Coordinates of C-alpha atoms and ligand atoms in Angstrom, one line a residue:
M1 CA 49.2 89.1 63.6
A2 CA 52.8 90.0 63.2
A3 CA 51.9 92.5 60.5
A4 CA 49.2 94.0 62.7
L5 CA 51.6 94.4 65.6
A6 CA 54.2 96.0 63.4
S7 CA 51.7 98.5 61.9
T8 CA 50.4 99.6 65.3
H9 CA 53.8 99.9 66.9
A10 CA 54.7 103.6 67.3
H11 CA 57.8 105.2 65.8
W12 CA 59.8 108.3 66.4
S13 CA 58.8 111.1 64.1
S14 CA 62.4 112.1 63.4
R15 CA 66.0 111.3 64.2
F16 CA 66.1 114.5 66.2
A17 CA 63.2 113.4 68.3
F18 CA 64.8 110.1 69.0
I19 CA 68.2 111.6 70.0
M20 CA 66.5 114.2 72.2
A21 CA 64.5 111.5 74.0
A22 CA 67.5 109.2 74.4
V23 CA 69.8 111.9 75.5
G24 CA 67.0 113.1 77.8
S25 CA 66.8 109.7 79.3
A26 CA 70.6 109.4 79.8
V27 CA 71.1 112.9 81.1
G28 CA 69.5 113.2 84.5
L29 CA 70.1 113.1 88.2
G30 CA 72.9 110.7 87.4
N31 CA 74.8 113.6 85.9
L32 CA 73.9 116.5 88.1
W33 CA 73.5 114.8 91.5
R34 CA 75.2 111.3 91.4
F35 CA 78.2 112.0 89.3
P36 CA 79.5 115.0 91.4
F37 CA 79.1 113.3 94.7
M38 CA 80.5 110.0 93.4
T39 CA 83.5 111.9 92.0
G40 CA 83.9 113.7 95.3
Q41 CA 83.8 110.5 97.3
N42 CA 86.1 108.6 95.1
G43 CA 89.1 111.0 94.8
G44 CA 88.2 113.4 92.0
S45 CA 90.2 113.0 88.8
A46 CA 91.1 109.3 89.5
F47 CA 87.4 108.5 89.4
V48 CA 86.7 110.7 86.3
L49 CA 89.3 108.9 84.3
I50 CA 88.1 105.4 85.3
Y51 CA 84.5 106.5 84.7
I52 CA 85.3 107.6 81.1
G53 CA 86.9 104.2 80.6
C54 CA 83.9 102.4 81.9
V55 CA 81.6 104.4 79.6
L56 CA 83.6 103.6 76.5
L57 CA 84.4 99.9 77.3
F58 CA 81.1 98.8 78.9
A59 CA 78.3 101.3 78.6
L60 CA 78.8 102.1 74.9
P61 CA 78.7 98.4 73.6
V62 CA 75.8 97.6 75.9
L63 CA 73.9 100.6 74.5
M64 CA 74.6 99.5 70.9
A65 CA 73.3 96.0 71.7
E66 CA 70.1 97.3 73.4
L67 CA 69.2 99.7 70.5
A68 CA 69.9 96.9 68.0
I69 CA 67.8 94.3 70.0
G70 CA 64.8 96.7 70.3
R71 CA 65.0 97.9 66.7
H72 CA 65.2 94.4 65.4
A73 CA 62.2 93.0 67.4
Q74 CA 60.2 96.2 67.6
Q75 CA 58.8 95.3 71.1
S76 CA 59.4 96.0 74.7
A77 CA 62.5 94.6 76.3
I78 CA 61.0 91.3 77.6
T79 CA 59.2 90.5 74.4
S80 CA 62.1 91.6 72.2
T81 CA 64.6 89.4 73.9
R82 CA 62.2 86.4 73.8
K83 CA 61.4 86.9 70.2
M84 CA 64.9 87.4 69.1
A85 CA 66.2 84.4 71.0
V86 CA 63.5 82.2 69.4
E87 CA 64.3 83.6 66.0
A88 CA 68.0 82.6 66.5
G89 CA 66.9 79.1 67.4
K90 CA 67.5 79.5 71.1
S91 CA 65.2 79.2 74.1
G92 CA 62.5 81.7 74.7
K93 CA 63.6 81.7 78.3
W94 CA 66.3 84.1 77.3
S95 CA 63.6 86.7 77.9
I96 CA 65.2 86.6 81.4
V97 CA 67.5 89.3 80.0
G98 CA 64.5 91.6 79.4
W99 CA 63.0 90.7 82.8
V100 CA 66.1 91.6 84.8
C101 CA 66.5 94.9 82.9
T102 CA 62.8 95.8 83.3
A103 CA 62.9 95.1 87.0
A104 CA 66.0 97.2 87.4
G105 CA 64.5 100.1 85.5
F106 CA 61.3 99.9 87.5
L107 CA 63.2 99.8 90.8
V108 CA 65.3 102.8 89.8
L109 CA 62.1 104.8 89.1
T110 CA 60.8 104.3 92.7
T111 CA 63.5 106.2 94.5
Y112 CA 64.4 108.4 91.5
S113 CA 61.1 110.1 92.0
V114 CA 61.9 110.8 95.6
I115 CA 65.1 112.6 94.8
A116 CA 63.6 114.4 91.9
G117 CA 60.8 115.5 94.3
Q118 CA 63.5 117.0 96.5
V119 CA 65.0 118.8 93.5
M120 CA 61.6 120.3 92.7
A121 CA 61.2 121.4 96.3
F122 CA 64.6 123.1 96.2
S123 CA 63.9 124.8 92.9
A124 CA 60.7 126.2 94.3
A125 CA 62.6 127.2 97.5
G126 CA 65.1 129.2 95.4
F127 CA 62.5 131.1 93.4
A128 CA 60.6 131.8 96.6
G129 CA 63.7 133.4 98.2
G130 CA 64.4 130.3 100.4
F131 CA 68.2 130.5 99.9
A132 CA 68.4 133.8 101.7
E133 CA 69.7 131.9 104.7
P134 CA 72.0 128.8 104.6
D135 CA 69.2 126.5 105.9
G136 CA 66.3 128.4 104.3
A137 CA 65.6 125.6 101.9
T138 CA 65.1 123.0 104.5
M139 CA 61.8 124.7 105.3
F140 CA 60.6 123.5 101.9
Y141 CA 61.6 119.9 102.5
N142 CA 61.5 119.0 106.2
T143 CA 58.5 116.8 107.1
D144 CA 57.6 113.4 105.8
T145 CA 54.3 114.8 104.5
I146 CA 56.1 117.5 102.5
K147 CA 58.5 115.0 101.1
M148 CA 55.6 112.7 100.1
F149 CA 53.9 115.7 98.5
W150 CA 56.9 116.4 96.2
H151 CA 57.4 112.7 95.4
F152 CA 53.8 112.5 94.5
A153 CA 53.9 115.6 92.4
F154 CA 56.9 114.4 90.4
M155 CA 55.4 110.9 89.8
V156 CA 52.1 112.4 88.7
L157 CA 53.9 114.6 86.1
T158 CA 55.8 111.5 84.9
I159 CA 52.6 109.5 84.6
L160 CA 50.7 112.3 82.8
I161 CA 53.5 112.6 80.1
V162 CA 53.8 108.9 79.6
S163 CA 49.9 108.6 79.3
R164 CA 50.1 110.9 76.3
G165 CA 52.2 108.4 74.4
L166 CA 55.3 108.5 72.3
K167 CA 54.6 111.5 70.1
G168 CA 52.2 113.6 72.2
G169 CA 54.1 113.0 75.4
I170 CA 57.7 111.8 75.4
E171 CA 58.8 113.3 72.2
R172 CA 57.1 116.6 72.8
V173 CA 58.6 117.0 76.3
A174 CA 62.1 115.9 75.2
T175 CA 62.3 118.1 72.1
I176 CA 61.3 121.2 74.1
L177 CA 63.0 120.6 77.4
M178 CA 66.4 119.2 76.2
P179 CA 67.4 122.3 74.2
L180 CA 66.3 124.4 77.2
F181 CA 68.4 122.2 79.4
F182 CA 71.6 122.8 77.4
L183 CA 71.1 126.6 77.4
V184 CA 70.6 126.8 81.2
L185 CA 73.5 124.3 81.8
I186 CA 75.9 126.4 79.7
G187 CA 74.7 129.6 81.3
L188 CA 75.1 128.4 84.9
T189 CA 78.5 126.8 84.1
I190 CA 80.0 130.0 82.7
Y191 CA 78.6 131.9 85.7
S192 CA 80.1 129.4 88.1
M193 CA 83.5 129.2 86.4
M194 CA 83.7 133.0 86.3
N195 CA 82.7 133.6 89.9
G196 CA 83.9 130.4 91.7
A197 CA 87.2 128.7 92.2
A198 CA 87.6 127.5 88.6
G199 CA 91.2 126.6 88.9
A200 CA 90.7 124.4 91.9
A201 CA 87.8 122.6 90.2
L202 CA 89.8 122.0 87.0
T203 CA 92.7 120.5 89.0
Y204 CA 90.4 118.4 91.1
L205 CA 88.6 117.0 88.1
F206 CA 91.3 116.6 85.5
A207 CA 94.8 116.6 87.0
P208 CA 95.9 113.0 86.9
D209 CA 96.1 111.5 90.4
F210 CA 96.5 107.7 90.2
S211 CA 97.2 107.3 93.9
A212 CA 93.5 107.7 94.7
I213 CA 92.5 104.7 92.5
S214 CA 91.4 101.6 94.4
G215 CA 89.2 98.6 93.7
Q216 CA 86.2 100.6 95.0
T217 CA 86.8 103.2 92.3
F218 CA 86.2 100.6 89.6
V219 CA 83.0 99.3 91.2
A220 CA 81.7 102.8 91.7
A221 CA 82.6 103.9 88.2
L222 CA 81.0 100.9 86.5
G223 CA 77.7 101.3 88.3
Q224 CA 77.7 105.0 87.6
A225 CA 78.4 104.4 83.9
F226 CA 75.4 102.1 83.5
F227 CA 73.2 104.3 85.6
S228 CA 74.1 107.5 83.7
V229 CA 73.8 106.1 80.2
S230 CA 70.5 104.5 81.1
V231 CA 71.5 101.0 80.0
A232 CA 70.6 97.6 81.6
S233 CA 67.2 99.0 82.5
A234 CA 65.0 98.1 79.5
I235 CA 64.8 101.7 78.4
M236 CA 67.2 101.7 75.4
I237 CA 65.7 98.4 74.1
T238 CA 62.3 100.1 74.3
Y239 CA 63.4 103.4 72.7
G240 CA 65.3 101.3 70.1
S241 CA 62.0 99.6 69.2
Y242 CA 60.6 102.9 68.1
L243 CA 63.4 103.3 65.6
P244 CA 62.8 103.0 61.9
R245 CA 64.7 100.2 60.0
D246 CA 67.2 102.3 58.3
S247 CA 68.5 104.3 61.3
N248 CA 72.2 104.3 62.1
I249 CA 72.5 102.7 65.6
G250 CA 76.3 103.0 65.9
S251 CA 76.4 106.7 65.4
S252 CA 73.4 107.3 67.6
A253 CA 74.9 105.3 70.4
V254 CA 78.2 107.2 70.1
L255 CA 76.3 110.5 70.1
I256 CA 74.2 109.6 73.2
V257 CA 77.2 108.4 75.2
S258 CA 79.2 111.5 74.3
A259 CA 76.4 113.9 75.2
D260 CA 75.9 112.1 78.5
T261 CA 79.6 112.2 79.4
I262 CA 80.1 115.8 78.3
V263 CA 77.1 116.8 80.5
A264 CA 78.5 115.0 83.5
L265 CA 81.9 116.7 83.1
I266 CA 80.2 120.1 82.6
A267 CA 78.1 119.5 85.7
G268 CA 81.4 119.0 87.5
L269 CA 82.6 122.3 86.2
M270 CA 79.4 123.9 87.3
I271 CA 79.3 122.5 90.8
F272 CA 82.9 122.2 92.0
P273 CA 84.0 125.8 91.5
I274 CA 81.1 126.7 93.9
V275 CA 82.0 123.9 96.3
F276 CA 85.7 125.0 96.4
M277 CA 84.9 128.7 96.6
V278 CA 83.6 128.3 100.1
G279 CA 85.9 125.5 101.1
M280 CA 83.2 122.8 101.3
D281 CA 84.3 119.2 101.5
P282 CA 83.8 117.6 98.0
A283 CA 83.4 114.3 99.7
A284 CA 80.3 115.4 101.5
G285 CA 78.4 112.5 99.9
L286 CA 74.8 112.0 98.8
G287 CA 73.7 115.4 100.1
L288 CA 76.4 117.4 98.2
I289 CA 74.0 119.3 96.0
F290 CA 71.3 119.6 98.7
T291 CA 73.4 120.7 101.6
A292 CA 76.6 122.2 100.2
L293 CA 75.1 124.2 97.3
P294 CA 72.3 126.0 99.2
Q295 CA 74.9 127.3 101.7
V296 CA 76.8 128.8 98.8
F297 CA 73.7 130.2 97.2
S298 CA 72.9 132.0 100.4
T299 CA 76.2 133.9 100.2
M300 CA 76.1 134.7 96.5
P301 CA 74.7 137.7 94.8
A302 CA 71.4 136.6 93.1
G303 CA 71.9 133.3 94.9
N304 CA 68.1 132.7 95.1
F305 CA 67.7 133.0 91.4
I306 CA 70.9 131.0 90.5
G307 CA 69.9 128.3 93.0
G308 CA 66.4 128.2 91.8
A309 CA 67.7 127.9 88.2
F310 CA 70.2 125.2 89.2
F311 CA 67.5 123.0 90.7
A312 CA 65.1 123.7 87.9
L313 CA 67.8 122.4 85.5
A314 CA 68.1 119.2 87.6
F315 CA 64.3 118.9 87.5
I316 CA 64.2 119.1 83.7
A317 CA 66.9 116.5 83.5
A318 CA 65.1 114.2 86.0
L319 CA 61.8 114.4 84.2
T320 CA 63.1 113.4 80.8
S321 CA 64.7 110.4 82.6
S322 CA 61.8 109.3 84.7
I323 CA 59.4 109.3 81.7
S324 CA 61.8 106.8 80.0
L325 CA 61.9 104.7 83.2
L326 CA 58.1 104.4 83.3
E327 CA 57.8 104.0 79.6
A328 CA 59.9 100.8 79.6
T329 CA 57.4 99.0 81.9
V330 CA 54.3 100.6 80.4
A331 CA 55.4 99.4 76.9
F332 CA 55.6 95.8 78.2
I333 CA 52.2 95.8 79.9
E334 CA 50.6 97.6 76.9
E335 CA 51.7 94.7 74.7
N336 CA 50.1 92.1 76.9
A337 CA 47.0 93.6 78.4
S338 CA 44.2 95.8 77.2
F339 CA 43.9 98.5 79.9
G340 CA 45.1 101.1 77.5
R341 CA 48.2 103.2 77.9
S342 CA 46.9 105.8 80.3
M343 CA 45.5 103.3 82.8
T344 CA 48.7 101.3 82.6
A345 CA 50.8 104.4 83.3
W346 CA 48.6 105.2 86.3
L347 CA 48.8 101.7 87.7
L348 CA 52.5 101.2 87.3
G349 CA 53.3 104.8 88.3
G350 CA 51.1 104.4 91.4
F351 CA 52.9 101.2 92.3
A352 CA 56.3 102.8 91.9
F353 CA 55.1 105.7 94.0
M354 CA 54.2 103.4 96.8
I355 CA 57.5 101.6 96.9
G356 CA 59.2 105.0 96.7
A357 CA 57.2 106.1 99.7
G358 CA 59.0 103.5 101.7
A359 CA 62.2 105.3 100.9
V360 CA 60.7 108.6 102.2
Y361 CA 60.0 107.0 105.5
S362 CA 63.0 104.8 105.8
E363 CA 66.5 105.7 104.7
A364 CA 67.6 102.2 105.3
F365 CA 65.0 101.0 102.9
A366 CA 66.1 103.5 100.3
G367 CA 69.8 103.1 100.7
G368 CA 69.9 99.4 101.6
F369 CA 67.1 97.6 99.8
V370 CA 66.4 99.7 96.7
D371 CA 69.8 101.2 96.0
V372 CA 71.8 98.0 96.5
L373 CA 69.3 95.9 94.7
S374 CA 69.0 98.1 91.7
G375 CA 72.3 99.9 91.5
Q376 CA 74.7 97.3 92.7
I377 CA 73.0 94.0 91.7
L378 CA 70.3 94.4 89.0
L379 CA 72.0 97.0 86.8
P380 CA 75.4 95.2 86.6
L381 CA 73.5 91.9 86.2
G382 CA 71.3 93.4 83.5
G383 CA 74.4 94.7 81.6
F384 CA 76.1 91.4 81.9
L385 CA 73.1 89.6 80.5
V386 CA 72.6 92.0 77.6
A387 CA 76.2 91.5 76.7
V388 CA 76.0 87.7 76.9
F389 CA 72.8 87.8 74.8
A390 CA 74.3 90.0 72.1
G391 CA 77.7 88.3 72.1
W392 CA 76.8 84.7 72.5
V393 CA 73.1 84.0 72.1
I394 CA 72.4 86.0 68.9
P395 CA 74.5 85.0 65.9
K396 CA 77.1 87.6 65.0
S397 CA 75.7 87.9 61.4
L398 CA 72.3 89.0 62.8
M399 CA 74.0 91.7 65.0
R400 CA 76.0 92.8 62.0
T401 CA 72.8 93.3 60.0
E402 CA 71.3 95.4 62.7
L403 CA 74.5 97.4 63.0
S404 CA 75.0 97.6 59.2
H405 CA 75.9 101.3 59.3
A406 CA 78.7 100.8 61.8
S407 CA 82.2 100.9 60.4
P408 CA 84.1 97.6 60.5
G409 CA 86.3 98.9 63.3
L410 CA 83.3 100.0 65.5
F411 CA 81.5 96.7 64.9
A412 CA 84.7 94.7 65.7
F413 CA 85.1 96.6 68.9
F414 CA 81.4 96.2 69.7
H415 CA 81.4 92.4 69.2
F416 CA 84.6 91.8 71.1
A417 CA 83.3 93.9 74.0
V418 CA 79.9 92.2 74.3
R419 CA 81.5 88.8 73.9
Y420 CA 84.5 89.1 76.2
I421 CA 85.2 92.4 77.9
V422 CA 81.8 93.2 79.4
P423 CA 80.9 89.7 80.6
V424 CA 84.4 89.0 82.1
A425 CA 84.7 92.4 83.8
I426 CA 81.2 92.6 85.2
G427 CA 81.2 88.9 86.0
S428 CA 84.2 89.3 88.3
I429 CA 82.9 92.4 89.9
L430 CA 79.5 90.7 90.6
V431 CA 81.0 87.6 92.0
L432 CA 83.5 89.4 94.2
G433 CA 80.8 91.8 95.3
L434 CA 78.0 89.4 96.0
D435 CA 80.4 87.0 97.7
D436 CA 81.1 89.7 100.2
R437 CA 84.8 88.8 100.0
F438 CA 85.2 91.9 98.0
N439 CA 87.1 94.7 99.6
A440 CA 88.7 97.9 98.5
G441 CA 92.2 96.4 97.8
R442 CA 91.1 93.3 96.0
I443 CA 90.2 94.4 92.5
G444 CA 92.9 97.1 92.6
A445 CA 95.5 94.4 93.3
M446 CA 94.0 92.1 90.6
V447 CA 94.4 94.7 87.9
G448 CA 97.8 95.6 89.2
L449 CA 97.1 99.0 90.7
G450 CA 96.9 98.1 94.3
Ligands
LIG501 N1 70.3 107.9 83.2 C1 69.5 108.6 84.2 C2 70.3 109.6 84.9 O1 71.4 109.8 84.6 C3 68.9 107.7 85.2 C4 68.4 106.4 84.6 C5 68.9 105.2 85.0 C6 67.4 106.4 83.6 C7 68.6 104.0 84.5 C8 67.0 105.3 83.1 C9 67.6 104.1 83.5 O2 69.8 110.3 85.7

């Protein structure tokens, strides 16, 4: 039975394919849409600095743990955590780690598709000349029916790719789209730096400004780090399960995290010169790329084309992320039921589409229920649980075997982080946040910055 499972379980065809798929999962709307507006709302460079700290201290060790867990057990997140716990002589109930992460990933997918749909609409608007006027693009995204159409279109694309499986679907799309993504990203950033307010953007993003740091900065940065690196959502355990035995997890994790962070910073350098050029407010919030940028595109030479290309870029990034989000749940059902991959993808994608539809019709549902539950509760909780699992439940020697390629220094950092740093830091943020006693000054005061 075990041998049969192992032999039918799919594997990446090359290290390149794995890295493209994993970077494709990490790089997404989190980098191009969420990172710029979070940075804008949280004081620019202060946020950027804390964000990078969160990526290195929290997201990197959790990512290493997830890849190691998946690679070891060769199953979906839920099955892997159960199997590995039992192997270590602990209770199979530790599969709760996998359950929380899987739920988080699935919930992220529901609204991710709605925003990705808007991105598709705006890309189409650009190429159709919709940015000729400041509000031209709204014509392409104004009624609920139109919003549903784009949400539907994006989800169907995601389902179709996941149906084709690891090699024919996910790998193929990632290895073609990710190199294209990097080309367009570099091109647009150079254009923006040369034509926009590059100096103002550089100062805003990188000139140290510690006065803007508050407790809220830490909470926002932590959530953003997990979201952007795609951890705590079952994906990296699932993608890790497709890794061959001899792969180097430490170096892959460092590469994925670096690529993701560099893309976020480049996205800042692409977007803020344009925002500052026309004196827009960087703290415009959630709609920053949807409201601020089109206004700028309407005043720029070739604005329709540049705008269309910008949103096409975001679309590519979103698609390689959404396929990973769907894959994580599909992999679990596939292990336990016999509908076949395609049927599973349609069922789960259809279900996610329906929950996402709630977000089209009700912003309160999107922002309140889904975003708070997934972003502020399930993702941090999932990261906390993965760290506890890798740091306390699984013996250190077993983690060392899975991370055998990692240098002694990297492994020591990893183990200290999953054992102490991540649980303590996230634990306090979760308790303070859930307790509603949390307020902006509190954590800042706790860490001596307030
Ligand atoms: N990391 C993706 C992004 O930055 C989103 C995502 C979150 C994907 C969680 C998978 C899991 O857009």
